[in-house]
């Protein structure tokens, strides 16, 4: 995920409103590439396979990016602010179940809040300068949150949580899956609501 954010920030910087904003996006892209390398090193040190992990999530993230692509630079920035804000919140919550040493390492990596700060500041500025985009950004934020929550669901192994027999109907199965994750996703939605509130938008 960290590498995906790096690539998105790099690509989105091509359409940045000013050279200064583009430079800030490239700086954050570089930070996230380095963060990705740190996490990869942790996985390899623990005996895991980065290649296997990437193969498992690559297709899902590619589809997530396609589904949440915005119209123009501001919606793409909103996509990163909302979707990857939720996914980073999820990562922080999951890290609580790691060993103390690994948890501290992940929490240290996540202390850098430059991505969320950048997205918030630029979106807040854009809304202040062009109030007419407020409704469009609010609607877009509501649209993409569901995709982010689907990725959270798909990133969790639910086999040991759900009781047999599993529902055969896809809708019923999805309902049971989200029900089992409700305490976790409720916290993510709460953080999402605060994120939207800080922009003066309705979640």
Coordinates of C-alpha atoms in Angstrom, one line a residue:
X1 CA 0.0 0.0 0.0
X2 CA 2.8 2.4 0.8
X3 CA 4.3 2.0 -2.6
X4 CA 0.9 2.5 -4.2
X5 CA 0.6 5.8 -2.4
X6 CA 4.0 6.8 -3.6
X7 CA 3.1 6.0 -7.2
X8 CA -0.2 7.9 -6.9
X9 CA 1.4 11.0 -5.5
X10 CA 4.0 11.0 -8.2
X11 CA 1.4 10.5 -11.0
X12 CA -1.0 13.1 -9.5
X13 CA 1.8 15.7 -9.2
X14 CA 1.8 16.0 -13.0
X15 CA -1.5 17.8 -12.7
X16 CA -0.7 19.8 -9.6
X17 CA -2.0 23.5 -9.7
X18 CA 1.5 25.0 -9.0
X19 CA 5.2 23.9 -9.2
X20 CA 5.4 24.3 -5.4
X21 CA 2.5 21.9 -4.8
X22 CA 4.0 19.5 -7.3
X23 CA 7.3 19.6 -5.4
X24 CA 5.6 18.8 -2.1
X25 CA 3.8 15.8 -3.7
X26 CA 7.1 14.5 -5.0
X27 CA 8.6 14.8 -1.5
X28 CA 5.8 12.8 0.0
X29 CA 6.0 10.3 -2.7
X30 CA 9.7 9.8 -1.9
X31 CA 8.9 9.4 1.8
X32 CA 6.3 6.7 1.1
X33 CA 8.7 4.8 -1.2
X34 CA 11.2 4.8 1.7
X35 CA 8.5 3.7 4.1
X36 CA 7.6 0.9 1.7
X37 CA 11.2 -0.3 1.7
X38 CA 11.3 -0.2 5.5
X39 CA 8.1 -2.4 5.7
X40 CA 9.5 -4.8 3.1
X41 CA 12.7 -5.2 5.2
X42 CA 10.5 -6.0 8.2
X43 CA 8.6 -8.6 6.3
X44 CA 11.8 -10.3 5.0
X45 CA 13.4 -10.2 8.4
X46 CA 10.3 -12.0 9.9
X47 CA 10.7 -14.7 7.2
X48 CA 7.8 -13.6 5.1
X49 CA 7.9 -13.2 1.3
X50 CA 7.4 -9.7 0.0
X51 CA 6.7 -11.2 -3.5
X52 CA 3.9 -13.4 -2.2
X53 CA 2.4 -10.4 -0.3
X54 CA 2.5 -8.1 -3.3
X55 CA 1.0 -10.8 -5.5
X56 CA -1.9 -11.2 -3.0
X57 CA -2.9 -7.5 -2.8
X58 CA -1.7 -6.1 -6.2
X59 CA -4.9 -6.9 -8.1
X60 CA -7.1 -5.6 -5.3
X61 CA -5.3 -2.3 -5.1
X62 CA -5.3 -1.9 -8.9
X63 CA -9.1 -2.4 -8.9
X64 CA -9.5 0.0 -6.0
X65 CA -7.5 2.7 -7.8
X66 CA -9.7 2.2 -10.9
X67 CA -12.9 2.4 -8.9
X68 CA -11.9 5.5 -7.0
X69 CA -10.3 7.6 -9.7
X70 CA -11.5 11.1 -9.6
X71 CA -12.2 13.8 -12.2
X72 CA -9.3 16.2 -11.9
X73 CA -6.5 16.9 -9.4
X74 CA -8.7 17.8 -6.4
X75 CA -10.9 14.7 -6.6
X76 CA -7.7 12.5 -6.9
X77 CA -6.3 14.3 -3.8
X78 CA -9.7 13.6 -2.1
X79 CA -9.3 9.9 -3.1
X80 CA -5.9 9.8 -1.3
X81 CA -7.2 11.7 1.7
X82 CA -10.3 9.5 2.2
X83 CA -9.4 6.0 0.8
X84 CA -5.8 5.8 1.9
X85 CA -6.6 7.6 5.1
X86 CA -8.9 4.8 6.0
X87 CA -6.4 2.2 4.9
X88 CA -3.7 3.8 7.0
X89 CA -6.0 3.9 10.0
X90 CA -6.7 0.2 9.4
X91 CA -2.9 -0.5 9.3
X92 CA -2.4 1.3 12.6
X93 CA -5.2 -0.7 14.3
X94 CA -3.9 -4.0 13.0
X95 CA -0.4 -3.2 14.1
X96 CA -1.7 -3.4 17.7
X97 CA -1.8 -7.1 17.4
X98 CA 1.9 -7.4 16.4
X99 CA 4.8 -8.2 18.7
X100 CA 5.9 -5.1 20.8
X101 CA 9.0 -4.6 18.7
X102 CA 7.2 -4.7 15.3
X103 CA 4.3 -2.6 16.6
X104 CA 6.6 0.1 17.8
X105 CA 8.4 0.0 14.4
X106 CA 5.1 0.4 12.5
X107 CA 3.8 3.1 14.8
X108 CA 7.1 5.0 14.4
X109 CA 6.7 4.8 10.6
X110 CA 3.1 6.1 10.9
X111 CA 4.1 9.1 13.0
X112 CA 4.8 11.0 9.8
X113 CA 1.5 12.7 9.1
X114 CA 2.7 14.7 6.1
X115 CA 0.4 13.0 3.6
X116 CA -2.9 13.7 5.5
X117 CA -1.7 17.2 6.4
X118 CA -0.9 18.0 2.8
X119 CA -4.2 16.6 1.5
X120 CA -6.2 18.5 4.2
X121 CA -4.4 21.8 3.7
X122 CA -4.7 21.8 -0.1
X123 CA -8.4 20.6 -0.1
X124 CA -9.3 23.2 2.6
X125 CA -7.6 25.9 0.6
X126 CA -9.4 24.8 -2.6
X127 CA -12.8 24.8 -0.9
X128 CA -12.1 28.3 0.5
X129 CA -11.1 29.7 -2.9
X130 CA -13.9 27.8 -4.8
X131 CA -16.8 27.1 -2.6
X132 CA -18.8 25.7 -5.5
X133 CA -16.6 22.5 -5.4
X134 CA -17.7 21.7 -1.9
X135 CA -20.8 19.7 -2.8
X136 CA -18.8 17.7 -5.5
X137 CA -16.0 16.8 -3.1
X138 CA -18.5 15.8 -0.4
X139 CA -20.3 13.5 -2.8
X140 CA -17.1 12.1 -4.1
X141 CA -15.9 11.4 -0.5
X142 CA -19.1 9.6 0.3
X143 CA -18.7 7.5 -2.9
X144 CA -15.2 6.2 -2.3
X145 CA -15.5 5.4 1.4
X146 CA -17.4 2.2 0.5
X147 CA -14.6 1.1 -1.7
X148 CA -12.1 1.7 1.1
X149 CA -14.1 -0.4 3.5
X150 CA -14.4 -3.2 0.9
X151 CA -10.6 -3.3 0.7
X152 CA -10.4 -3.4 4.5
X153 CA -12.8 -6.4 4.5
X154 CA -10.8 -8.2 1.8
X155 CA -7.5 -7.6 3.5
X156 CA -8.7 -9.6 6.6
X157 CA -8.8 -13.3 6.8
X158 CA -12.3 -14.1 8.1
X159 CA -12.2 -17.9 7.9
X160 CA -11.5 -18.2 11.7
X161 CA -14.1 -15.6 12.6
X162 CA -17.2 -16.6 10.7
X163 CA -19.1 -19.6 11.9
X164 CA -20.0 -22.5 9.6
X165 CA -22.0 -22.9 7.5
X166 CA -21.3 -19.8 5.6
X167 CA -24.1 -18.1 3.6
X168 CA -24.2 -19.2 0.0
X169 CA -25.8 -16.0 -1.2
X170 CA -23.1 -13.3 -1.9
X171 CA -25.2 -10.5 -0.4
X172 CA -25.8 -12.5 2.8
X173 CA -22.1 -13.5 3.0
X174 CA -21.0 -9.8 2.6
X175 CA -23.5 -8.8 5.4
X176 CA -22.0 -11.5 7.7
X177 CA -18.5 -10.5 6.9
X178 CA -19.1 -6.8 7.7
X179 CA -21.0 -7.8 10.8
X180 CA -18.0 -9.7 12.1
X181 CA -15.8 -6.6 11.5
X182 CA -18.3 -4.1 12.8
X183 CA -16.3 -3.0 15.9
X184 CA -13.2 -2.5 13.8
X185 CA -15.0 -0.7 10.9
X186 CA -17.0 1.4 13.2
X187 CA -13.8 2.9 14.5
X188 CA -12.6 3.5 11.0
X189 CA -15.8 5.2 10.0
X190 CA -15.6 7.4 13.1
X191 CA -12.2 8.6 12.0
X192 CA -13.4 9.1 8.5
X193 CA -16.3 11.3 9.8
X194 CA -13.8 13.4 11.7
X195 CA -11.7 13.7 8.5
X196 CA -14.6 15.0 6.6
X197 CA -15.7 17.3 9.4
X198 CA -12.2 18.9 9.4
X199 CA -12.9 20.0 5.8
X200 CA -16.4 21.2 6.6
X201 CA -17.9 18.3 4.6
X202 CA -20.6 15.9 5.5
X203 CA -19.6 12.3 5.8

